[in-house]
PDB file of C-alpha atoms in Angstrom:
ATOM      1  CA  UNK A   1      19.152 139.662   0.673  1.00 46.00           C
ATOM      2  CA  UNK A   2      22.113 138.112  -0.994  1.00 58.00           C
ATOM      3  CA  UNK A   3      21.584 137.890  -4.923  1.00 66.00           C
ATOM      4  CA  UNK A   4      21.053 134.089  -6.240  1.00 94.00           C
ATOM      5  CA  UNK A   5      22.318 133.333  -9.774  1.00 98.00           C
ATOM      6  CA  UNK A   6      20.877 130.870 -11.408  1.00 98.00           C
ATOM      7  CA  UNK A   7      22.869 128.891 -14.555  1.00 98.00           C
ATOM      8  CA  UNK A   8      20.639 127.753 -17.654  1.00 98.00           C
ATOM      9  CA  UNK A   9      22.703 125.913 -20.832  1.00 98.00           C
ATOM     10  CA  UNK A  10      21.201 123.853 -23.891  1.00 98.00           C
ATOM     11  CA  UNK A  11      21.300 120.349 -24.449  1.00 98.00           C
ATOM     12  CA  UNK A  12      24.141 121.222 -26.940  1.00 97.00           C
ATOM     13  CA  UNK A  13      26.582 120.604 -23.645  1.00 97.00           C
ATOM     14  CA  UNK A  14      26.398 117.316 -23.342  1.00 97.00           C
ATOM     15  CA  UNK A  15      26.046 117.520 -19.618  1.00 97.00           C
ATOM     16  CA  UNK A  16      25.576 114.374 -17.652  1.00 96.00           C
ATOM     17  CA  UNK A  17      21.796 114.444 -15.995  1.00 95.00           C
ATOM     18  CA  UNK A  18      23.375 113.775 -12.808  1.00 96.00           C
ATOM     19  CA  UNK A  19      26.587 116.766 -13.414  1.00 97.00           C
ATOM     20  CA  UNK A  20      23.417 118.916 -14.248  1.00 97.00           C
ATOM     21  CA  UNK A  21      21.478 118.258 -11.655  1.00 97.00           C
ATOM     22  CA  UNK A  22      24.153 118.171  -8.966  1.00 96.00           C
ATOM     23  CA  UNK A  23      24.816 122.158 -10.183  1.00 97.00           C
ATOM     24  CA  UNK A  24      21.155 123.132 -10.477  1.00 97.00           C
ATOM     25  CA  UNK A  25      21.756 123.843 -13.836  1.00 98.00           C
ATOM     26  CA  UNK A  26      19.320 124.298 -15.899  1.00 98.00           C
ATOM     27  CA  UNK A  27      18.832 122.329 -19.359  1.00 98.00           C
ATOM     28  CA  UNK A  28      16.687 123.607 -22.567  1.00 98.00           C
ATOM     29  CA  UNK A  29      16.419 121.289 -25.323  1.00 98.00           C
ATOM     30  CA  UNK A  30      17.327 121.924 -28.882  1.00 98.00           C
ATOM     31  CA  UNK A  31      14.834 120.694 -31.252  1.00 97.00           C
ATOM     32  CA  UNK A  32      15.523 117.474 -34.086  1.00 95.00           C
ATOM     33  CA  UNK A  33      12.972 116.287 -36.599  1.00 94.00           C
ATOM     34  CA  UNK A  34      13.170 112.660 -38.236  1.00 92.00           C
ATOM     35  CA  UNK A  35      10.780 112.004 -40.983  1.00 87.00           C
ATOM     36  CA  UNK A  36       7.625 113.307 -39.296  1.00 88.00           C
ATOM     37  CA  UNK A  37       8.759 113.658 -35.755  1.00 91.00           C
ATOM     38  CA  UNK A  38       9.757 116.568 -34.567  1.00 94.00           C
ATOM     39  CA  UNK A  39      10.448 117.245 -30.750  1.00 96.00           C
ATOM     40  CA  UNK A  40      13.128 117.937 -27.654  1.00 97.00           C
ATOM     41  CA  UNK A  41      16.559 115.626 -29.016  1.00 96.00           C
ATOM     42  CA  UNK A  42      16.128 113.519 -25.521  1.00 95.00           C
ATOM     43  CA  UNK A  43      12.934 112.679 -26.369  1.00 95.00           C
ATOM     44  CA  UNK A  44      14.281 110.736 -29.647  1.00 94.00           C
ATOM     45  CA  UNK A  45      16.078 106.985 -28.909  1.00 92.00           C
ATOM     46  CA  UNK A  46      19.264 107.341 -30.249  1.00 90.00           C
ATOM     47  CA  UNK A  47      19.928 104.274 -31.038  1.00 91.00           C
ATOM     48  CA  UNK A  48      17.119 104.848 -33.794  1.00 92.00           C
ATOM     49  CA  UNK A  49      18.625 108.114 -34.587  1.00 93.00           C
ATOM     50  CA  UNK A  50      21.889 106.650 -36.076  1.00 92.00           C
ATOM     51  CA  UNK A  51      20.503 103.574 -37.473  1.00 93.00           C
ATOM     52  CA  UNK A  52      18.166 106.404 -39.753  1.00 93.00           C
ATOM     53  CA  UNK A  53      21.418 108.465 -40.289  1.00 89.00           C
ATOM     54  CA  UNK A  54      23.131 105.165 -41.825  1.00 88.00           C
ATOM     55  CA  UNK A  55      20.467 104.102 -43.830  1.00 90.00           C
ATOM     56  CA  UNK A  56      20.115 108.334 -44.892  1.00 87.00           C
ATOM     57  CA  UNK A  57      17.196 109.583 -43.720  1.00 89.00           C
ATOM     58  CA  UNK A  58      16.950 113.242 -43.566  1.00 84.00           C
ATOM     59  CA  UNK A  59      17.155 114.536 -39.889  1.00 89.00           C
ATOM     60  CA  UNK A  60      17.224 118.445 -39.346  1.00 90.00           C
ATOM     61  CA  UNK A  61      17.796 120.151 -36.429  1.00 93.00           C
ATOM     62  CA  UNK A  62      16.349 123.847 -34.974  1.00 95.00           C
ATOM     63  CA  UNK A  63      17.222 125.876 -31.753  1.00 96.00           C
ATOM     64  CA  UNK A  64      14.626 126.132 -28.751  1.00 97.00           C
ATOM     65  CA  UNK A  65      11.208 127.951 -29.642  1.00 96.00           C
ATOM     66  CA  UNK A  66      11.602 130.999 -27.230  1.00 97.00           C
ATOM     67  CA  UNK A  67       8.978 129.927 -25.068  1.00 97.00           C
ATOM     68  CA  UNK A  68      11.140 127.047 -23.924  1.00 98.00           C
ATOM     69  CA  UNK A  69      13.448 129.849 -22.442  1.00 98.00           C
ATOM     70  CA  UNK A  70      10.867 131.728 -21.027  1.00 98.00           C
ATOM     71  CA  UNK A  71       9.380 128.982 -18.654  1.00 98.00           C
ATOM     72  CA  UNK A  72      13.129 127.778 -17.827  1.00 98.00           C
ATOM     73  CA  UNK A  73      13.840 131.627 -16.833  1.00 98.00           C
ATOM     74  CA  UNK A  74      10.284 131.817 -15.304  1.00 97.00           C
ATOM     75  CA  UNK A  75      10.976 128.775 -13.580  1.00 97.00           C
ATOM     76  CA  UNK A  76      14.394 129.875 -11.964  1.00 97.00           C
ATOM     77  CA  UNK A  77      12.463 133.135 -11.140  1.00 97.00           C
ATOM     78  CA  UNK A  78      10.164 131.171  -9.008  1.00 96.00           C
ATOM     79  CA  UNK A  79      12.970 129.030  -7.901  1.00 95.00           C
ATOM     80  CA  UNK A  80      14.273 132.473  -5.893  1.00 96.00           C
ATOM     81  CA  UNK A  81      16.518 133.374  -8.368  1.00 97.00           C
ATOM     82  CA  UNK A  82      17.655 137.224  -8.761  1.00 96.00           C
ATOM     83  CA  UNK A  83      19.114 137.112 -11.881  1.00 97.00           C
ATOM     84  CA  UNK A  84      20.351 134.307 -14.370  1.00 98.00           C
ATOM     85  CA  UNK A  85      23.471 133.527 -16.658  1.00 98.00           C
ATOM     86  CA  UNK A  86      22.327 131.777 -19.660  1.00 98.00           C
ATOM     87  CA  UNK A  87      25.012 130.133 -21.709  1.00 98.00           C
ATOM     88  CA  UNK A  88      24.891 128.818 -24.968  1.00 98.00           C
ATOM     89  CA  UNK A  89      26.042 126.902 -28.281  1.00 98.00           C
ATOM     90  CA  UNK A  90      27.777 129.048 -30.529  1.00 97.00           C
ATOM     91  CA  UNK A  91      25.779 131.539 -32.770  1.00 97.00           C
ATOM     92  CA  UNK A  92      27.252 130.539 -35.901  1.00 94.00           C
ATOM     93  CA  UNK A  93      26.490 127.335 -35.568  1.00 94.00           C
ATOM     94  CA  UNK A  94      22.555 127.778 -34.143  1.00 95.00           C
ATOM     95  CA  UNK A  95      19.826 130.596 -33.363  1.00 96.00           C
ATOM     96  CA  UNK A  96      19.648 128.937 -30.013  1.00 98.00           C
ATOM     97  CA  UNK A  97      21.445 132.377 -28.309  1.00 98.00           C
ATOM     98  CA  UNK A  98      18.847 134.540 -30.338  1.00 98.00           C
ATOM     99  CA  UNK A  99      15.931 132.601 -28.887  1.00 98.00           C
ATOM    100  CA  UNK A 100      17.075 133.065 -25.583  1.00 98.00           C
ATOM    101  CA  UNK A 101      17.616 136.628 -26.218  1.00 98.00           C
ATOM    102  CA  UNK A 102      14.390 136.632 -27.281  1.00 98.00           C
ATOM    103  CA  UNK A 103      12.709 135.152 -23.908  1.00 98.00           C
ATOM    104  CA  UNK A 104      15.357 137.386 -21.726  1.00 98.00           C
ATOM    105  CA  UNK A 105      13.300 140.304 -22.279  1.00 96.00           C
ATOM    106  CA  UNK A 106       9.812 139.023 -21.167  1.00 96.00           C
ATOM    107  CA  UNK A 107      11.655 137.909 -17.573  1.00 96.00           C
ATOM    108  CA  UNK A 108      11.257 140.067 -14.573  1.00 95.00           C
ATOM    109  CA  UNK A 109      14.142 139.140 -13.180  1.00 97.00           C
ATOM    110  CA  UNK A 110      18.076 140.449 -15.178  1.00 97.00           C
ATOM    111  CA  UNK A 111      18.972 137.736 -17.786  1.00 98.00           C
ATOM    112  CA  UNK A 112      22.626 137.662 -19.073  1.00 98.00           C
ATOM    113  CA  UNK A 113      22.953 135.344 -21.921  1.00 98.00           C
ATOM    114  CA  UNK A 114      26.678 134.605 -23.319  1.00 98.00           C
ATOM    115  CA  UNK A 115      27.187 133.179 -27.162  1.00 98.00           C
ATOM    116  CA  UNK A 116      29.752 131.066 -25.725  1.00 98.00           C
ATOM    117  CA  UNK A 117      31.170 130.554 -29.371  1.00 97.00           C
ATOM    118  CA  UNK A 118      31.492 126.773 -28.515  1.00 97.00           C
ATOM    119  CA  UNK A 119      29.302 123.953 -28.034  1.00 96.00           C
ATOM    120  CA  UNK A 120      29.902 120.497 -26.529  1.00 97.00           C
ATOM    121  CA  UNK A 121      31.631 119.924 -23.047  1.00 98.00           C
ATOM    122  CA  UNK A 122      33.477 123.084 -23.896  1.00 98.00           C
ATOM    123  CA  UNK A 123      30.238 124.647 -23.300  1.00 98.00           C
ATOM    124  CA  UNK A 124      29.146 121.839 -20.410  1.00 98.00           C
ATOM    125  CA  UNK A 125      32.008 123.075 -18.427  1.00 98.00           C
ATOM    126  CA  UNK A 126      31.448 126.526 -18.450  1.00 98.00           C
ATOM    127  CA  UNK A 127      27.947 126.144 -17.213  1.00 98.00           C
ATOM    128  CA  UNK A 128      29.576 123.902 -14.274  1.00 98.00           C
ATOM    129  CA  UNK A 129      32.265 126.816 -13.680  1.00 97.00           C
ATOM    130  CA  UNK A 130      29.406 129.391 -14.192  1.00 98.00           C
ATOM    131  CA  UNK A 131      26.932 127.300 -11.572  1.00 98.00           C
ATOM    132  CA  UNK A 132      29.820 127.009  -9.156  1.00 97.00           C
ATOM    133  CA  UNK A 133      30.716 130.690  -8.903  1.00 97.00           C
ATOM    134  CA  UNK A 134      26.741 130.701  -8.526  1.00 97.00           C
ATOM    135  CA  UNK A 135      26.888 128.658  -5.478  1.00 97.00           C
ATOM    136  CA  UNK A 136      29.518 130.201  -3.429  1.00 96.00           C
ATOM    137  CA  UNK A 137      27.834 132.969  -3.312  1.00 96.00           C
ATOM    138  CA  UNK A 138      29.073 134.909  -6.661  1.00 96.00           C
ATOM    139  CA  UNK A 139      27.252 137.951  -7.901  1.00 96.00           C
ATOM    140  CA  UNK A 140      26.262 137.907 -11.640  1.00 96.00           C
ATOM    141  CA  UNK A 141      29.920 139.741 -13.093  1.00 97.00           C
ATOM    142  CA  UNK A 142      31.712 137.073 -11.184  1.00 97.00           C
ATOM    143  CA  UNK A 143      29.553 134.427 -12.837  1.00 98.00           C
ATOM    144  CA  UNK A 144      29.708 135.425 -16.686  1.00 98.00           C
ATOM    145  CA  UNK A 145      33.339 136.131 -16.353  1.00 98.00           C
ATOM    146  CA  UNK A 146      33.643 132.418 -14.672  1.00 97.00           C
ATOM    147  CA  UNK A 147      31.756 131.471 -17.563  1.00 98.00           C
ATOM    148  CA  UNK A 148      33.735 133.483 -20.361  1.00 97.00           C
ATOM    149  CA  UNK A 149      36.986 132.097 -18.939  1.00 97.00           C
ATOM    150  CA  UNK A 150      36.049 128.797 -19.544  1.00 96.00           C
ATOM    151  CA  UNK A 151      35.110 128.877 -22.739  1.00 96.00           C
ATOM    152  CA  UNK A 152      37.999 131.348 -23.981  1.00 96.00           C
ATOM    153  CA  UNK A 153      40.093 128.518 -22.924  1.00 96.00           C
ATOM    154  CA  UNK A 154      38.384 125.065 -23.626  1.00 97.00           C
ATOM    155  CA  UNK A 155      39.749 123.291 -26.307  1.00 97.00           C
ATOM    156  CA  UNK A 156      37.507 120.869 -28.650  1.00 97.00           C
ATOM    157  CA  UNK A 157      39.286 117.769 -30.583  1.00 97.00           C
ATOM    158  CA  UNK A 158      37.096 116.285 -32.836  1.00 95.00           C
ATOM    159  CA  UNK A 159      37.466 113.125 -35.237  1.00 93.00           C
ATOM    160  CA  UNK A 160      34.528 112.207 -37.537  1.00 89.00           C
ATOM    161  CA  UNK A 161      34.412 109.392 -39.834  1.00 82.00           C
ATOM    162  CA  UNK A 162      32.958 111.002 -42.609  1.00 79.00           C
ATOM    163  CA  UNK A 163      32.516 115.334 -43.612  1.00 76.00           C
ATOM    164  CA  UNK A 164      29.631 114.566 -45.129  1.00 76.00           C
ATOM    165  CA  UNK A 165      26.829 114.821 -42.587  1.00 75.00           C
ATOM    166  CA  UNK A 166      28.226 118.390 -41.436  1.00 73.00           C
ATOM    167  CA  UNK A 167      27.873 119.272 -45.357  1.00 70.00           C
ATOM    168  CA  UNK A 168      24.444 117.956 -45.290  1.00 66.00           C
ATOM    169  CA  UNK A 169      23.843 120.086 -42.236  1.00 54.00           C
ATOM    170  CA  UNK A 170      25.687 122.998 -43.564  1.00 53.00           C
ATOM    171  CA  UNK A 171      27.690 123.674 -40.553  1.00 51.00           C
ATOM    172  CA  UNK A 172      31.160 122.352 -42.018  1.00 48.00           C
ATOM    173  CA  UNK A 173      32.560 126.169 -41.687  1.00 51.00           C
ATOM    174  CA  UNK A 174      36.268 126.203 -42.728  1.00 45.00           C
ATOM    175  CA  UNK A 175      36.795 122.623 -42.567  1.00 44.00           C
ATOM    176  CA  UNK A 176      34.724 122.814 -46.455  1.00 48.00           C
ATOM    177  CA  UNK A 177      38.349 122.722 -47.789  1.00 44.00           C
ATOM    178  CA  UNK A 178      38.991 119.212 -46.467  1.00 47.00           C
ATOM    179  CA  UNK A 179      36.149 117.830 -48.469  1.00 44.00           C
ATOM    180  CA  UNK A 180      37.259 115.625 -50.925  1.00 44.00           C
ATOM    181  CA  UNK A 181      40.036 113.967 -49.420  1.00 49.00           C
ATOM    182  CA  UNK A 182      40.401 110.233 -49.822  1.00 45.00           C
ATOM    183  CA  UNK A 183      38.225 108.212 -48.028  1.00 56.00           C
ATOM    184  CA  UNK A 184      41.466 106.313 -46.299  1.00 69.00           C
ATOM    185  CA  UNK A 185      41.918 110.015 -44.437  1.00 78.00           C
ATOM    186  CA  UNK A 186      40.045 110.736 -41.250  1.00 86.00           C
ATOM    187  CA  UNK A 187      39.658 114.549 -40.557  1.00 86.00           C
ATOM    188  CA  UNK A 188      40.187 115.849 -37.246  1.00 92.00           C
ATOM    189  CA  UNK A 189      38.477 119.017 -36.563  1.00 93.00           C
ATOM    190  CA  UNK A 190      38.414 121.561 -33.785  1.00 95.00           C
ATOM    191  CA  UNK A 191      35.898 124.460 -32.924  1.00 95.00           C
ATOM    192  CA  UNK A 192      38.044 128.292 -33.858  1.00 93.00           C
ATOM    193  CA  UNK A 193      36.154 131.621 -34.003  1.00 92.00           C
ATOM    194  CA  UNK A 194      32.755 129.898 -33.195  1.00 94.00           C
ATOM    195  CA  UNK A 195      32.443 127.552 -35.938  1.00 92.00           C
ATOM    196  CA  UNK A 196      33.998 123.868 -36.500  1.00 88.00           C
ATOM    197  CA  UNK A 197      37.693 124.459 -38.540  1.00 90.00           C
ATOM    198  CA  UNK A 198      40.199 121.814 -39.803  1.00 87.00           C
ATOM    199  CA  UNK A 199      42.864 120.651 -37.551  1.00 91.00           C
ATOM    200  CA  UNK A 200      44.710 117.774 -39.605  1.00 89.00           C
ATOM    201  CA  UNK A 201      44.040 114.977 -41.710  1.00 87.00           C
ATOM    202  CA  UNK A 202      45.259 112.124 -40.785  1.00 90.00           C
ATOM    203  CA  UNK A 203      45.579 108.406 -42.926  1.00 89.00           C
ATOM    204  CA  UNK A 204      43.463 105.731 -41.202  1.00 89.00           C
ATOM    205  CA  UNK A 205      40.957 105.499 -38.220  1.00 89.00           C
ATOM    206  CA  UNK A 206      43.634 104.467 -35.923  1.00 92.00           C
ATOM    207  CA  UNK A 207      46.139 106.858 -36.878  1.00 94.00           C
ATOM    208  CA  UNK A 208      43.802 110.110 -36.210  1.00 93.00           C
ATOM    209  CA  UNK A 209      42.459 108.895 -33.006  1.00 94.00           C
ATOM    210  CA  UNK A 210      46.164 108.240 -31.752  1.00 95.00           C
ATOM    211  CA  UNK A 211      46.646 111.771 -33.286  1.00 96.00           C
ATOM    212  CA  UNK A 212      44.108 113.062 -31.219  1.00 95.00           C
ATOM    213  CA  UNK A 213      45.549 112.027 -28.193  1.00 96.00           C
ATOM    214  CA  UNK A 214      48.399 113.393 -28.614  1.00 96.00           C
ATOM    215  CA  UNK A 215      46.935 116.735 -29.369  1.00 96.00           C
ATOM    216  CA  UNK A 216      44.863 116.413 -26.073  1.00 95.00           C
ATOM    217  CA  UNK A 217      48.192 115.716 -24.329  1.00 94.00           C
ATOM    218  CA  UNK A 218      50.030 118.920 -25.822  1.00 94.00           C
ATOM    219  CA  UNK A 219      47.294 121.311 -25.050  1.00 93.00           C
ATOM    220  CA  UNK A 220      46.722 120.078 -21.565  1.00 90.00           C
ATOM    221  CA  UNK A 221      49.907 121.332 -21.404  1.00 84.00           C
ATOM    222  CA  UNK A 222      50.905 120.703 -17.900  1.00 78.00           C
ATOM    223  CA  UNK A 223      47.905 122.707 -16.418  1.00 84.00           C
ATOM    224  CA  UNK A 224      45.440 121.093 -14.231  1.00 92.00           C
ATOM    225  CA  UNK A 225      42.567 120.279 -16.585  1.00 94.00           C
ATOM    226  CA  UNK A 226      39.350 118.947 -16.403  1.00 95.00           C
ATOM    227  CA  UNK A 227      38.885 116.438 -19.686  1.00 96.00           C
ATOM    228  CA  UNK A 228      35.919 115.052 -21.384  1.00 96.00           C
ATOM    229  CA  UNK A 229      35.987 111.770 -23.903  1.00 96.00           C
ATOM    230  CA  UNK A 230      32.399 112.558 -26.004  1.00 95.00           C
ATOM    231  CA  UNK A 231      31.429 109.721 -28.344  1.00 93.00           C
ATOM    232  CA  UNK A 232      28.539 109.255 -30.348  1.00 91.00           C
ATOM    233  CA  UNK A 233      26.807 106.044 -30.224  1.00 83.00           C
ATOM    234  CA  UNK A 234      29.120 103.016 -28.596  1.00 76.00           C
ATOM    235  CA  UNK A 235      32.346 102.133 -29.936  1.00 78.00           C
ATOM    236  CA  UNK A 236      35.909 100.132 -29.308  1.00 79.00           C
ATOM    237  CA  UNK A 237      37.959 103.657 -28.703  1.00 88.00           C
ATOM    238  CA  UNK A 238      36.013 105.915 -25.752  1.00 88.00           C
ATOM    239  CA  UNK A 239      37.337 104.154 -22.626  1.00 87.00           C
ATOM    240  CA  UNK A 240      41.216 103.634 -24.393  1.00 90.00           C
ATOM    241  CA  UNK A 241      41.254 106.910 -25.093  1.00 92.00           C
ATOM    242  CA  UNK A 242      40.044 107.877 -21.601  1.00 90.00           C
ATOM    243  CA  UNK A 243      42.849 105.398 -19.971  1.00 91.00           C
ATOM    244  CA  UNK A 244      45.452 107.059 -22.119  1.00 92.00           C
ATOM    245  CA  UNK A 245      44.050 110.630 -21.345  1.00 92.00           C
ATOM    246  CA  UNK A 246      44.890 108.955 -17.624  1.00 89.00           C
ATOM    247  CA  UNK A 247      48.118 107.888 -17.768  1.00 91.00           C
ATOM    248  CA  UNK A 248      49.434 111.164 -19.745  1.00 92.00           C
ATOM    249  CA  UNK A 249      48.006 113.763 -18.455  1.00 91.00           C
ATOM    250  CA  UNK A 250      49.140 113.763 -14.826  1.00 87.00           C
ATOM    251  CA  UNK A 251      47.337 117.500 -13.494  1.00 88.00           C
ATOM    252  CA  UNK A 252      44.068 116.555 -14.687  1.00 90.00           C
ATOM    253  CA  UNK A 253      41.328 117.595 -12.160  1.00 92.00           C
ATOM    254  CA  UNK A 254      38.301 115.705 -13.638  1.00 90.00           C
ATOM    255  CA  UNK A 255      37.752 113.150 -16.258  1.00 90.00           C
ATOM    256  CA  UNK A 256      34.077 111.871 -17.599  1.00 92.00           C
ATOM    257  CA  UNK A 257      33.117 109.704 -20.848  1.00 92.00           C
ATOM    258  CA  UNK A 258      29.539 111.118 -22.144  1.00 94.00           C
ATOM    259  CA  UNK A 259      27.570 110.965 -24.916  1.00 93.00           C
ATOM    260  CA  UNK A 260      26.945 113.636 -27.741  1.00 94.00           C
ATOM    261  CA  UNK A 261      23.846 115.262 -27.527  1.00 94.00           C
ATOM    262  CA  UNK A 262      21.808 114.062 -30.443  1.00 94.00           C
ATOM    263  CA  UNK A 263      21.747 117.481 -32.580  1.00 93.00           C
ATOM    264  CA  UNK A 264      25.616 117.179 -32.038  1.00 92.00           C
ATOM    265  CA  UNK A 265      26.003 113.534 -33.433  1.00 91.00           C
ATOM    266  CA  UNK A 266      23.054 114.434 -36.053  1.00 88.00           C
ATOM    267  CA  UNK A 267      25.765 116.828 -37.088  1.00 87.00           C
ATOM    268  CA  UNK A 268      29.175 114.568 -36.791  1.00 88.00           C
ATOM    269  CA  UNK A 269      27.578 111.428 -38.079  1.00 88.00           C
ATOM    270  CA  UNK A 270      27.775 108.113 -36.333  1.00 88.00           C
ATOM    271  CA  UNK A 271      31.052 107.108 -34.644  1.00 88.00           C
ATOM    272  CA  UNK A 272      32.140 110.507 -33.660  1.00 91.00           C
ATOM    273  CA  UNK A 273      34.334 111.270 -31.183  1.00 94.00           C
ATOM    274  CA  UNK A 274      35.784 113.936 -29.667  1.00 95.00           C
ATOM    275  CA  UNK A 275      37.786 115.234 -26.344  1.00 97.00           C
ATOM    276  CA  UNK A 276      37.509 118.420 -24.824  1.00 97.00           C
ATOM    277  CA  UNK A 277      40.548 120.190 -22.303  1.00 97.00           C
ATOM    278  CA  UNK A 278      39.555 122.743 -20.099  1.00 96.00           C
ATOM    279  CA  UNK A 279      41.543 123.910 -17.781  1.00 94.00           C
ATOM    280  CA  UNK A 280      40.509 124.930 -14.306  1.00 91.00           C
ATOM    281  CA  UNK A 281      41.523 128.024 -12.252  1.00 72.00           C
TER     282      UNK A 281
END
């Protein structure tokens, strides 16, 4: 009997519902806490959640208990799977990959999980390359290394409004030294080595997203690309930016406007935005 890979992620990759379910992938939740609720980020409104981060509440966030990987494993198991590829946010950012670790060794069934030193669609599209290898029949090397590919060669863009909620959440990494800056200039940050870096600063809201663009548009480089606009909460610049993506970027494959997972914006602050190139093949 033919092996059956199954693909499990965290919430941290942004994936659509309907991308997710289309793959079979499957989706464990990383945990937030506001004031005195704690549970799964898509069980928190997050229209609430940014409203609290504006008027400074405290919001923390925590990987998946292990248990949470185990059923999703046991699941899969159940499912018919032979083995599983489990893919997740970066380790220096969360213990999400040492939770999973964790559960892998209570499963019957081989569990491979990647620290996919990413997070966001970077991450979302290697589980889509990973659950595509899966369904045409891949066997479990040809799966991670679909996986690895993807994320060796994702790029994330990211512009924040503000440094200060990654401070609070203590995952501003490298990008520390742009703290302090005038308030006038917007950072633009990228993910390097696992954790978020600096990538420019930039004078004016308008300025660094047009920045952005551009660096979008140089990295796609030519190469058929699938591209991502992420945003966090609704704003005047997600679908431009998308069009623009559009117009300049002739080889790309697949486009998509989603939202930030929660723990993501919890970390970016309100009016985040970011694009991800990935290119395919």
């Amino acid at each position: 009997m033919p092996a059956r890979i199954a693909v499990i992620t965290d919430s941290s990759s942004c994936l659509p519902d309907l991308v997710a379910s289309r793959w079979a992938i499957g989706v464990v939740q990383i945990q937030l806490s506001l004031g005195s609720h704690y549970d799964d980020e898509n069980r928190f409104d997050r229209k609430e959640v940014i409203e609290a981060m504006r008027a400074g509440q405290v919001i923390a966030t925590a990987p998946p208990d292990p248990g949470a990987f185990f059923w999703a494993y046991q699941e899969a198991a159940t499912a018919g799977a032979t083995a599983i590829v489990s893919i997740h946010i970066s380790g220096r950012m969360s213990d999400t990959v040492r939770a999973a670790r964790e559960a892998a060794q209570q499963v019957r069934i081989p569990v491979h999980v990647l620290d996919s030193r990413t997070t966001g669609m970077s991450l979302g599209f290697a589980a889509v390359s990973a659950a595509r290898a899966a369904a045409a029949g891949a066997d479990a090397d040809r799966v991670i290394e679909a996986a690895e590919r993807r994320c060796t060669t994702s790029t994330e863009f990211i512009y924040v409004d503000t440094l200060e909620y990654l401070r609070r959440g203590g995952r501003i990494g490298a990008a520390q030294a742009m703290l302090g800056s005038a308030f006038s200039i917007k950072p633009l940050l990228t993910v390097k080595d696992g954790e978020v870096a600096p990538l420019a600063r930039v004078p004016g809201t308008k300025r660094a997203l047009a920045k952005m663009v551009d660096l979008a548009v140089k990295k796609s480089g030519g190469f058929r690309a699938d591209i991502a606009v992420t945003r966090f909460g609704a704003s005047d610049h997600e679908l431009e930016i998308g069009r623009q993506i559009e117009r300049r970027v002739p080889a790309m494959v697949e486009s998509m406007v989603v939202e930030a997972s929660t723990v993501i914006g919890a970390h970016l602050g309100p009016g985040a935005l970011g694009i991800t190139v990935s290119p395919v093949g």
